[in-house]
mmCIF file of C-alpha atoms and ligand atoms in Angstrom:
data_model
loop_
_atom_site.group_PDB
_atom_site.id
_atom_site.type_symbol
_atom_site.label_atom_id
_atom_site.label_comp_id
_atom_site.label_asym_id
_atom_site.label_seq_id
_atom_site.Cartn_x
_atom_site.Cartn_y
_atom_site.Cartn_z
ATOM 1 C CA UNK A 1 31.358 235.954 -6.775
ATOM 2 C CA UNK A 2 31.312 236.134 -2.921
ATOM 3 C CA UNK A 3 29.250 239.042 -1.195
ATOM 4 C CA UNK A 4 32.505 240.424 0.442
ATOM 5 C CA UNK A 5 33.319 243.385 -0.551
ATOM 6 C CA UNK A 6 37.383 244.514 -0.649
ATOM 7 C CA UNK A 7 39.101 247.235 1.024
ATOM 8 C CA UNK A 8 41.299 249.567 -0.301
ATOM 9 C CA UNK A 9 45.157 249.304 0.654
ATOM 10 C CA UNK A 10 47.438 252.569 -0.411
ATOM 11 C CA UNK A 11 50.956 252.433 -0.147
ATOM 12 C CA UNK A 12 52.953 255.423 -0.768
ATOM 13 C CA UNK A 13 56.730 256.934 -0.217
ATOM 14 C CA UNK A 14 59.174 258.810 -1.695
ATOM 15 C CA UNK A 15 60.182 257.321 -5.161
ATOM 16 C CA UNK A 16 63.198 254.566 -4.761
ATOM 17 C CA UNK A 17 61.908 253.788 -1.089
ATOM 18 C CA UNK A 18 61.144 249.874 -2.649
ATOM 19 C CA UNK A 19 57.626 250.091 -2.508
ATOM 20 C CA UNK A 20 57.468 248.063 -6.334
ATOM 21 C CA UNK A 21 59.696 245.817 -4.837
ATOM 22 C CA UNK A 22 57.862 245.357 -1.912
ATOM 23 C CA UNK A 23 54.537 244.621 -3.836
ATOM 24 C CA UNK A 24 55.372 242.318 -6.319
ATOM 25 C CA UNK A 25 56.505 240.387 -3.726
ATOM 26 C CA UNK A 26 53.558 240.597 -1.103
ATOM 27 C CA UNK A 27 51.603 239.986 -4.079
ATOM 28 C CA UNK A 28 52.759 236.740 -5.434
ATOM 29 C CA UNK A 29 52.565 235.229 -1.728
ATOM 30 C CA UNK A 30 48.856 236.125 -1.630
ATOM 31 C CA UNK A 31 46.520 235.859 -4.529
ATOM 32 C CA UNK A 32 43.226 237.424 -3.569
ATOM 33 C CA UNK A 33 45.354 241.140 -3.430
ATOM 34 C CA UNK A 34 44.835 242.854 -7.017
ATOM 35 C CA UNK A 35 46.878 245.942 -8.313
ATOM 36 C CA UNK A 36 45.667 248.866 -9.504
ATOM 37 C CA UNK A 37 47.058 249.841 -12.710
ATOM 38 C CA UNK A 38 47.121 253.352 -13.102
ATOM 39 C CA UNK A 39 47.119 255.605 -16.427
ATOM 40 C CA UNK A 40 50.722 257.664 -16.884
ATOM 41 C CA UNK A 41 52.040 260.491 -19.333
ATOM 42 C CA UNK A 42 55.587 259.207 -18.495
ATOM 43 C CA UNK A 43 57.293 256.544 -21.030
ATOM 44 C CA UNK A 44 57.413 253.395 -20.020
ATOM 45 C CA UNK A 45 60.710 251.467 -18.773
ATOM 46 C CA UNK A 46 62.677 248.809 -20.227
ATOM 47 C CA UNK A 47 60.584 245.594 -19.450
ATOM 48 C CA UNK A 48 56.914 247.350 -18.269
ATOM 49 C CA UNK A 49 54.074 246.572 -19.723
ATOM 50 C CA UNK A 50 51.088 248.664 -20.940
ATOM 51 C CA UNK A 51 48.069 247.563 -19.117
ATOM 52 C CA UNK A 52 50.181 245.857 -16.829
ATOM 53 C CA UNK A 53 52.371 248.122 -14.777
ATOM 54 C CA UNK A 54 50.340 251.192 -16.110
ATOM 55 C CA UNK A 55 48.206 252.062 -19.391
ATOM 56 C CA UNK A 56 50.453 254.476 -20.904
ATOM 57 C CA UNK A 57 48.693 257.471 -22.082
ATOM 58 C CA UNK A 58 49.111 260.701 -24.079
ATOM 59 C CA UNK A 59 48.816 263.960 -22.707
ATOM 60 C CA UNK A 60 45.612 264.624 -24.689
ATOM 61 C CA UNK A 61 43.986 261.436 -23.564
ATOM 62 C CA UNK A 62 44.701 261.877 -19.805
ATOM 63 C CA UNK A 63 43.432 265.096 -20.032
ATOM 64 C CA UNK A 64 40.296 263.405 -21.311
ATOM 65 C CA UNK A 65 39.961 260.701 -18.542
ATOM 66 C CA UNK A 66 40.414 263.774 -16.054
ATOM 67 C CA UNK A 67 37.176 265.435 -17.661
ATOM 68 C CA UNK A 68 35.330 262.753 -18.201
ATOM 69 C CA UNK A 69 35.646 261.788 -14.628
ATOM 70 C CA UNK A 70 37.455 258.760 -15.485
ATOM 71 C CA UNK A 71 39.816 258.983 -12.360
ATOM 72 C CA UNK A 72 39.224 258.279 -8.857
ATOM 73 C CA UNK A 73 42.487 260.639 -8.248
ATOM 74 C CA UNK A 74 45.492 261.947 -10.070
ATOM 75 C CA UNK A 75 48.956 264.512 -9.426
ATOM 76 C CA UNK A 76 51.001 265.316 -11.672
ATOM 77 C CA UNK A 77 54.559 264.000 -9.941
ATOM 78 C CA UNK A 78 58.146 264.937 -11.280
ATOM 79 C CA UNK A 79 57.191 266.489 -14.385
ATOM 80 C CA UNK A 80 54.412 263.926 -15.960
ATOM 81 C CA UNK A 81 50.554 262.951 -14.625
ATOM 82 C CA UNK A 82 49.556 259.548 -12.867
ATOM 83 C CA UNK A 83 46.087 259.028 -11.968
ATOM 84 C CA UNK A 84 43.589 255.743 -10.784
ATOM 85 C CA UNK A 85 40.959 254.628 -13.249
ATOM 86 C CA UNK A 86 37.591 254.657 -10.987
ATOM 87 C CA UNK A 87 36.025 251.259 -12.670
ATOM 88 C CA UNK A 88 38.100 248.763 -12.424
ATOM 89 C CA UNK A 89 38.546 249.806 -9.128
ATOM 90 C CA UNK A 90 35.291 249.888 -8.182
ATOM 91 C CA UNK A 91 34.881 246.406 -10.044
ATOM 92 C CA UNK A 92 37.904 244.654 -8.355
ATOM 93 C CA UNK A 93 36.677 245.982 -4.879
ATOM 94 C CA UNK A 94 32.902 244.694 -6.040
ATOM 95 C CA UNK A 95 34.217 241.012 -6.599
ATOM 96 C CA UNK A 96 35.512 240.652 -3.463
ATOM 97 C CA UNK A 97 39.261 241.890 -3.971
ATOM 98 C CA UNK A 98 41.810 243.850 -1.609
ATOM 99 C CA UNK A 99 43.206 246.392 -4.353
ATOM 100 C CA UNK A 100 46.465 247.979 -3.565
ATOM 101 C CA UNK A 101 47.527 251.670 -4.898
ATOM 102 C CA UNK A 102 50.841 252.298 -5.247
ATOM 103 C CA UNK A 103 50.419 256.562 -5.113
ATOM 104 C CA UNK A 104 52.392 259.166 -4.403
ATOM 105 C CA UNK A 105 51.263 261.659 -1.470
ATOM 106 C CA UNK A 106 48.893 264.022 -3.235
ATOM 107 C CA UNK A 107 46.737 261.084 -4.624
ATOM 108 C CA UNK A 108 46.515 259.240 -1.578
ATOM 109 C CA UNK A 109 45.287 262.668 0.261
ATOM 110 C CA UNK A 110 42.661 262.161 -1.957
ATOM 111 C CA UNK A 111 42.023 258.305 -1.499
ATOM 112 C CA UNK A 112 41.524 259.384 2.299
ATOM 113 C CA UNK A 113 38.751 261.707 1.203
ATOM 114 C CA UNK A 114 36.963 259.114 -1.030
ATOM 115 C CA UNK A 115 38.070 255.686 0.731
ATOM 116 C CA UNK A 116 38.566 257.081 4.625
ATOM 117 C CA UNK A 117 38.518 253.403 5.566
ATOM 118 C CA UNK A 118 40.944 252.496 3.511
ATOM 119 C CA UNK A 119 44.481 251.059 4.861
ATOM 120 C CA UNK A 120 47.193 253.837 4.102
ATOM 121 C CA UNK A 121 51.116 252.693 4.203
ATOM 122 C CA UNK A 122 53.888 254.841 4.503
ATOM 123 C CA UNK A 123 57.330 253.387 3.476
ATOM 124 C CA UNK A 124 60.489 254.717 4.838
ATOM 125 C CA UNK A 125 63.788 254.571 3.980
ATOM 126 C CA UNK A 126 66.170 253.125 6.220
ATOM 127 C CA UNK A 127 68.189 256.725 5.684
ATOM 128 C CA UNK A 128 67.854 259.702 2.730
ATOM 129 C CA UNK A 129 71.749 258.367 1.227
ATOM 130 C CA UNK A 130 70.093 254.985 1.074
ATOM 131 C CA UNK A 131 66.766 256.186 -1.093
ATOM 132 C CA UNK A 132 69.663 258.037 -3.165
ATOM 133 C CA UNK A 133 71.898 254.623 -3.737
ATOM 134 C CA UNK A 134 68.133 252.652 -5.043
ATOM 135 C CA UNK A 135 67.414 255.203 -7.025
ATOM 136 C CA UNK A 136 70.834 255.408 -8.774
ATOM 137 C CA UNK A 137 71.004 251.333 -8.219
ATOM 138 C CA UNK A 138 67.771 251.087 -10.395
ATOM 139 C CA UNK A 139 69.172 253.201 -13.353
ATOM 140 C CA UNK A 140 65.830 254.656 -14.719
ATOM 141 C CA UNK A 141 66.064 258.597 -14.146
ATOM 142 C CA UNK A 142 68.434 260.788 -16.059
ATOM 143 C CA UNK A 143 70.515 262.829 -13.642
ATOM 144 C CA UNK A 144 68.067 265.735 -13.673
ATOM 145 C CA UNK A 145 65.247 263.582 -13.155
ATOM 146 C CA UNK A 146 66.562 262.097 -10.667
ATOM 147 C CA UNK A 147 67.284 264.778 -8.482
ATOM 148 C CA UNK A 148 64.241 266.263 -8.687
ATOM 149 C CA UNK A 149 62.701 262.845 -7.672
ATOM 150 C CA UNK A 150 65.119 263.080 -4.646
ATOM 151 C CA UNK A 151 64.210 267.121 -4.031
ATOM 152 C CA UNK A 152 60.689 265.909 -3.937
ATOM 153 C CA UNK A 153 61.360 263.166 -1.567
ATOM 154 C CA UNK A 154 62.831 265.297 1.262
ATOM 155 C CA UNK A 155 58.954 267.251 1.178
ATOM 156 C CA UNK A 156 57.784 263.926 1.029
ATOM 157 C CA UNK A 157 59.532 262.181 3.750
ATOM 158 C CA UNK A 158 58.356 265.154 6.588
ATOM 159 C CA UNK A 159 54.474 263.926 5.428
ATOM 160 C CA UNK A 160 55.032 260.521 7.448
ATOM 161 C CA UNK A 161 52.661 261.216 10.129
ATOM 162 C CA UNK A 162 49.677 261.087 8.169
ATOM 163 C CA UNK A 163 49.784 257.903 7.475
ATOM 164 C CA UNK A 164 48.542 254.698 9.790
ATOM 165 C CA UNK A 165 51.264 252.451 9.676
ATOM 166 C CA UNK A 166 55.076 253.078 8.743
ATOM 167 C CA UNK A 167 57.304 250.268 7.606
ATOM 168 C CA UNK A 168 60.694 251.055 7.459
ATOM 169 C CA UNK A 169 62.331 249.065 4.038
ATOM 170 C CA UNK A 170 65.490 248.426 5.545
ATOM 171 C CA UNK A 171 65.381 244.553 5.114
ATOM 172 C CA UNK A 172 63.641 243.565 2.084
ATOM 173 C CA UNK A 173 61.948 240.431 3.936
ATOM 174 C CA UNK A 174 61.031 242.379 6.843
ATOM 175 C CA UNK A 175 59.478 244.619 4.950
ATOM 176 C CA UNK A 176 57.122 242.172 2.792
ATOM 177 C CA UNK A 177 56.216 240.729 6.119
ATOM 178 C CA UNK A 178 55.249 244.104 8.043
ATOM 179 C CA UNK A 179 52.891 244.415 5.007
ATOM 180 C CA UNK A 180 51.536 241.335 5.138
ATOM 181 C CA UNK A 181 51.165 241.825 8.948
ATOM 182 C CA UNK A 182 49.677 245.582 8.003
ATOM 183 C CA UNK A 183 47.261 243.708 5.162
ATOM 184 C CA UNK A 184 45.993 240.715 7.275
ATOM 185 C CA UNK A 185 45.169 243.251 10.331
ATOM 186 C CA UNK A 186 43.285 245.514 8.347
ATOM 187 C CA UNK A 187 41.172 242.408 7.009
ATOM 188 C CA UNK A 188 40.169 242.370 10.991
ATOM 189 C CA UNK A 189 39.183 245.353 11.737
ATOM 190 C CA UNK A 190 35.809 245.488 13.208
ATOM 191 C CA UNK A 191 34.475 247.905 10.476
ATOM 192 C CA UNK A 192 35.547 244.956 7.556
ATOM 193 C CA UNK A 193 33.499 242.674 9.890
ATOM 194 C CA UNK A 194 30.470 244.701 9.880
ATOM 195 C CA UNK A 195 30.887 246.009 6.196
ATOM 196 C CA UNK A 196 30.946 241.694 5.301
ATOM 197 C CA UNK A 197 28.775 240.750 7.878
ATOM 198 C CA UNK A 198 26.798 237.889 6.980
ATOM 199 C CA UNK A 199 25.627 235.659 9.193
ATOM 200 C CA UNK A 200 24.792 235.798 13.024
HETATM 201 P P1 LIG B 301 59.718 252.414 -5.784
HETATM 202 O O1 LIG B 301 58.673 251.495 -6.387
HETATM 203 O O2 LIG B 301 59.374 252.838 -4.397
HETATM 204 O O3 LIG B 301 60.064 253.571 -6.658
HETATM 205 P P2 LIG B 301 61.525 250.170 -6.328
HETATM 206 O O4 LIG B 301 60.720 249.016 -5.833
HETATM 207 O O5 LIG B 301 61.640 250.360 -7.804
HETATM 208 O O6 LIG B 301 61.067 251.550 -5.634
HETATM 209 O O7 LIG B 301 62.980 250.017 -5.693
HETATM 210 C C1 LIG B 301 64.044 250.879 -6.036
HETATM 211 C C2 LIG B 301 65.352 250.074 -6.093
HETATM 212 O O8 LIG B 301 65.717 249.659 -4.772
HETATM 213 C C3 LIG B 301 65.260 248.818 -6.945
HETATM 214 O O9 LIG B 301 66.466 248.670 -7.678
HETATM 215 C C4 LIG B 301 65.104 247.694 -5.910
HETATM 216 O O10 LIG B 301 65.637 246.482 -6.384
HETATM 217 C C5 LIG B 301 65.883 248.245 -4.723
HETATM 218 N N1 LIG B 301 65.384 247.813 -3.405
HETATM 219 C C6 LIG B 301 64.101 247.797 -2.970
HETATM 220 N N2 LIG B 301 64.032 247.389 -1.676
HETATM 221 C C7 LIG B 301 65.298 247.146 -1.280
HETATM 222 C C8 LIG B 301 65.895 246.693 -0.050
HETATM 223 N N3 LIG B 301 65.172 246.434 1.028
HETATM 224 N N4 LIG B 301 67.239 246.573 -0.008
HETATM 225 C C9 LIG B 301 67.992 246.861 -1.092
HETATM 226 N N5 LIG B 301 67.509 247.281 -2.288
HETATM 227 C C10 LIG B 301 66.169 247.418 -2.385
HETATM 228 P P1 LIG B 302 57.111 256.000 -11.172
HETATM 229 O O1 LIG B 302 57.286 256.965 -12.297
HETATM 230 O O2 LIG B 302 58.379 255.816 -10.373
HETATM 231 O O3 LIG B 302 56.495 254.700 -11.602
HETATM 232 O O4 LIG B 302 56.061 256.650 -10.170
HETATM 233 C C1 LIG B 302 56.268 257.918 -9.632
HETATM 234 C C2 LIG B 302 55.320 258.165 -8.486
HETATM 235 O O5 LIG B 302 53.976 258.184 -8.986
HETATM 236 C C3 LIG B 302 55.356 257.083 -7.404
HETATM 237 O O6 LIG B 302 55.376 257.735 -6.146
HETATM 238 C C4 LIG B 302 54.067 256.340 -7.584
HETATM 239 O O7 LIG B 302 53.577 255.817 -6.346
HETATM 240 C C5 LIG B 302 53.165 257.448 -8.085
HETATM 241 N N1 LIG B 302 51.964 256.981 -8.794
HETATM 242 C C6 LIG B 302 51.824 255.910 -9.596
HETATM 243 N N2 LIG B 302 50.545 255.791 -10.007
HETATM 244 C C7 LIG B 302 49.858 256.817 -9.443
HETATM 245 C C8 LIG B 302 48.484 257.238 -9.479
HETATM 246 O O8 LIG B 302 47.611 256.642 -10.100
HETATM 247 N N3 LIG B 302 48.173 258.350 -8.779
HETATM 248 C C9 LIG B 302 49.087 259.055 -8.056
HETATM 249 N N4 LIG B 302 48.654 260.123 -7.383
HETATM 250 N N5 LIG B 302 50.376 258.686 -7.987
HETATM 251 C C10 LIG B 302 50.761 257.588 -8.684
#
């Protein structure tokens, strides 16, 4: 248990853009970042797991976390509802842990309300026929869902400029480093030093 206290690191784009990709691998290269695993009404894919990639909920029971004020935020996104469970959140960032968010727009709207400090990453892709070729690449949407997750990222890709830092995923290892680079400079700003402030 240290008495540092983590900071809150959303990354968000349009769905396709890589930002999965883009984690896992940030995320194996540096061990004190923790994910937060959100709660879903959508199936899960071939090869996620439940309480890994997300808790997998009903309807009914998301419904309930939304009441009960389990959930720091939530939007329903391309037909089915994603939302972040407050606690273990609030635990991670209590022990000392960066926790990253992988939201879409409307939930990370919201993260700037609740966590203003927090880092907030917008990825871009490299051009919209690109976002379409990952998205097809990857194989997980039906043709209907798909395009709505492409009609949705056209709104999504004019909301750029609300975000601190863009990193274009046009290179997949220039990418993971721009994040790394975004992560490791938001560990220095002078607010985390005066948040963690211990000695002198
Ligand atoms: P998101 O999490 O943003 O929905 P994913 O990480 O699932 O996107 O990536 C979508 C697809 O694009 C995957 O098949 C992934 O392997 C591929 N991909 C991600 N980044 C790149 C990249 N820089 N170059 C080529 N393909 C990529
Ligand atoms: P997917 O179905 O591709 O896993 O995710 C669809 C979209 O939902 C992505 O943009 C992803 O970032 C977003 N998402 C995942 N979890 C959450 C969450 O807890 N809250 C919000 N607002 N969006 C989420």
């Amino acid at each position: 248990m240290t008495n540092k206290k983590g900071q809150v690191i959303v990354i968000t784009g349009p769905s396709g853009v890589g930002k999965g990709t883009i984690l896992k691998n940030v995320m194996e290269a540096d061990k004190s970042l923790c994910f937060s695993v959100s709660a879903t009404t959508r199936a899960a894919r071939p090869g996620e797991v439940d309480g890994v990639d997300y808790y997998f909920v009903t309807r009914e029971r998301f419904d309930e976390m939304v009441k009960d004020g389990e959930l720091l935020e939530y939007a329903e996104y391309s037909g089915n509802c994603y939302g972040t469970p407050r606690k273990p959140l609030e635990k991670l960032l209590n022990e000392g842990y960066d926790v990253i968010l992988d939201i879409e727009i409307q939930g990370a709207r919201n993260v700037m309300k609740t966590f203003p400090e927090a880092i907030f990453t917008f990825i871009m892709p490299p051009s919209f026929e690109t976002l379409e070729k990952r998205l097809l690449k990857r194989g997980t949407e039906t043709p209907e869902k798909m395009a709505l997750r492409l009609e949705t990222a056209k709104r999504e890709l004019e909301c750029f400029k609300e975000f601190q830092y863009i990193i274009v995923n046009d290179k997949l290892e220039d990418a993971v480093e721009d994040f790394k680079a975004v992560i490791r400079a938001g560990r220095c700003r002078c607010s985390e030093y005066i948040k963690n402030k211990r000695g002198i």
